[in-house]
Amino acid sequence: MTTATKSIAAPAYSTGASSTNDTSSALRFITCGSVDDGKSTLIGRLLVDSKAVLQDQLANVSKSGEADLALFTDGLSAEREQGITIDVAYRYFATPTRKFIIGDAPGHEQYTRNMVTAASSAHAAVVLVDATKLKWNVDGLVDLLPQTRRHSLLVNLLRVPGIIFAVNKLDALGDDATAAFAKISEALQAFAQQAGITVTATIPMSALKGHNVVEATPDWCGYQGPSLLALLETLPVTAAETDVPFAFPVQWVEKFHNSADTSQGRRVFWGRVATGTVQVGDTISIHPSGQTAVVAQVVNHARVPGSIAAGHGAGITLDREVDVSRGDWLLAQVTPAADPDDEFADTPKPRAFAEATREIKATVAWMDDEPLIAGRVYLALHGHRWIKAKVKRIVHSLDINTLQEHDATEIAPNAIGHIELALQEAITAVPYAQSRVLGSLILVDTASHKTSGALLLG
Amino acid sequence: MNAMTEPTHFDRLSNLHLDALEEETIFILREVAAAFERPALLFSGGKDSLVMLKCAEKAFGVGRIPYPLLMIDTGHNFHEVTDFRDFRAKELGAELIVRSVEDSMARGTVRLAHPGESRNVHQSVTLLEAIDEFRFDALIGGARRDEEKARAKERIFSHRDSFGQWQPKAQRPELWTLFNTRLQPGEHFRVFPISNWTELDVWQYIEREKIALPSLYYTHKRDVVERKGLLVPVTDLTPAKEGETIESRDVRFRTVGDITCTCPVESLAANAADIVIETLAADVSERGATRMDDKTSEASMEKRKKDGYF
């Protein structure tokens, strides 16, 4: 016992460490797909086979000695009544090499908003496909279910980096399993290619029997790859966006009234670095006021000095008294891009931010029960800043089956579309593909205060 | 036997992930300070609230926590815990507000079905009265999603209507870290900064940060009786029943709450490092081992949360 406790040493806090390929970080992944594709059973299987489920929890879901794996996750009485998952359940387990946070997302179209909630913070998504539910066409091809398409599109849209298709319930097909897996893989591959989705892996699986979940089942359905868990243990967590210039939304302004603190002189601006890195001596501009200042001190979330990289909390003091409040942004001072013909330019400068704009174009995932209507004004949150936003035009809505874009006058609940908005105040807009923080906003209904839409800047 | 108890695992037990958990917690604590006008931090003196307090100290600096601490006292708390609560609040220079279920009983807003009934569920009434009294718009709580199935479903910023009710079917989507903190008059938020921590994370953090806890968390001799597989402490409030044998055992509490519904577990663990090892080897969950009140119904926590419980 004592030797074991000695190994739990306090690590030194390392600032600016890249989180790429860092398997010591917890991996957040979601499971999604259509209703009854076996998501809850898969999670139950992961928890039981990795021995993360404790005896009392196992006893709670066991009837006549046989555990109903699905019952681990459906925690609401309405869910147990209906046998469906309404909202995301977060589950935790660890293997000897990694800690995992699972977001068990609901399959019903009606609860797509909760699936989007889970996906927005995920490093990977496991999209379940029920092999027994697919229709076989005369030409030997299969059609995917709409929810498989919808969820794949949403996780791809939200830039969840690892997308794994888990073709489940193949055990139910007996001798046809190998052929079925090949056909379904083909259909998934064709769809992914058409939608521009990079697939990490396609794994044949039986969540019920445990094939390829925790332990690999070699040769089953002609598959030789790793089990789902083995794959999840090696996936990288999302890389921080360091190739975009420094941007920092001010979350909270700490004021010092104590005279002992005046040696530091100023207020501390706290928040999380959105993109780039920050260090003492950097010149920054303040948005929206346009003032400039030099960074006088940088500390990490726990008040230890150092330079801070994207994704991490920081406290910043400036070299002069300037007006900065919650919701403002500190941005790398706009520097002209390096002249491509200047062969003596030794270090390529990061691209400067474009001018702040009041006109934005965005992809929207609509989550309210009321449709999005052109002409309406919503409240938008960008970083820590609330701005009024008017929907100027609905460019199109997306047909998730054909991936065709259609003219539309409104965006229906759970639909995806493209819109143009006019903002009351300008923002520094960066495409979501370059920065999750600068490129994302939420829309909130002015009357109900519901979180109605997720905006991804195009 | 748990897979994580295999000896090889001990050598590789990492606490690097605690940095990320701490950072997330501090981010949320600051967000509450900035986004709300009258927040309060629910503080019981238990291990989860002491972990939150440690993060608050780091977030705001010693002596600068910008919200009061609020305790809803059932009158059935272990004195070791309430003493510790008062000591820590004083040490931090934090404002401590205590509101008690007994006062609600005196007002007539809480009626017990019978004198021996657990007062735990009635905390909701007293809590909502305190929210009215101080017009709190956000209450920070130390609940973790790994504790219980209904808690596993809750958002970090959880909206409550003007009756203090949680509406699990109509939770607000929570995208990225864009927290929608908009309220109508009379509504409030419950905010859970340590949602993503597990019991093991909490103990590893207590060990790493050397956080002091009430003595009940560590091994001590205590008179107990065995009842339905639980060790029930023998106290004035929870006397032994006829025919039960009182034994003195080496025990510790995994969770401390209302005396009438909290049970200790058998243990010789004398410090946080010992408890980390025991937690790794545990094959019964924190609630399963310690709570009498959750066993009554699968949905008891969900029902209580809908009624305004935290």
Tab-separated table of C-alpha atoms in Angstrom, chain B residues 11 14 17 24 36 44 55 64 73 106 108 110 112 121 144 188 192 199 218 239 260 264 277 281 285-286 291:
chain	number	residue	atom	x	y	z
B	11	ASP	CA	2.570	2.771	-10.627
B	14	SER	CA	-1.574	9.881	-12.895
B	17	HIS	CA	-5.854	15.328	-15.407
B	24	GLU	CA	-12.466	24.111	-15.645
B	36	PHE	CA	-24.646	37.085	-11.787
B	44	SER	CA	-21.551	22.316	4.043
B	55	CYS	CA	-10.541	26.266	-6.214
B	64	ARG	CA	-11.358	37.623	-1.775
B	73	ASP	CA	-28.677	23.229	8.326
B	106	ALA	CA	-41.219	26.962	13.428
B	108	GLY	CA	-44.852	26.125	9.609
B	110	VAL	CA	-41.929	22.500	6.841
B	112	LEU	CA	-42.709	16.453	9.264
B	121	VAL	CA	-35.580	16.290	1.832
B	144	ARG	CA	-20.807	15.630	-9.178
B	188	HIS	CA	-32.301	31.335	-10.645
B	192	PHE	CA	-22.023	22.856	-10.591
B	199	GLU	CA	-14.971	10.577	-6.145
B	218	TYR	CA	-10.644	9.395	8.347
B	239	PRO	CA	-30.520	4.620	18.173
B	260	THR	CA	-30.221	10.316	9.939
B	264	PRO	CA	-19.864	5.178	7.490
B	277	ILE	CA	-6.063	3.523	-2.735
B	281	ALA	CA	-10.368	-0.765	-4.911
B	285	SER	CA	-20.413	3.372	-5.072
B	286	GLU	CA	-20.301	6.310	-2.692
B	291	ARG	CA	-27.017	6.692	1.839
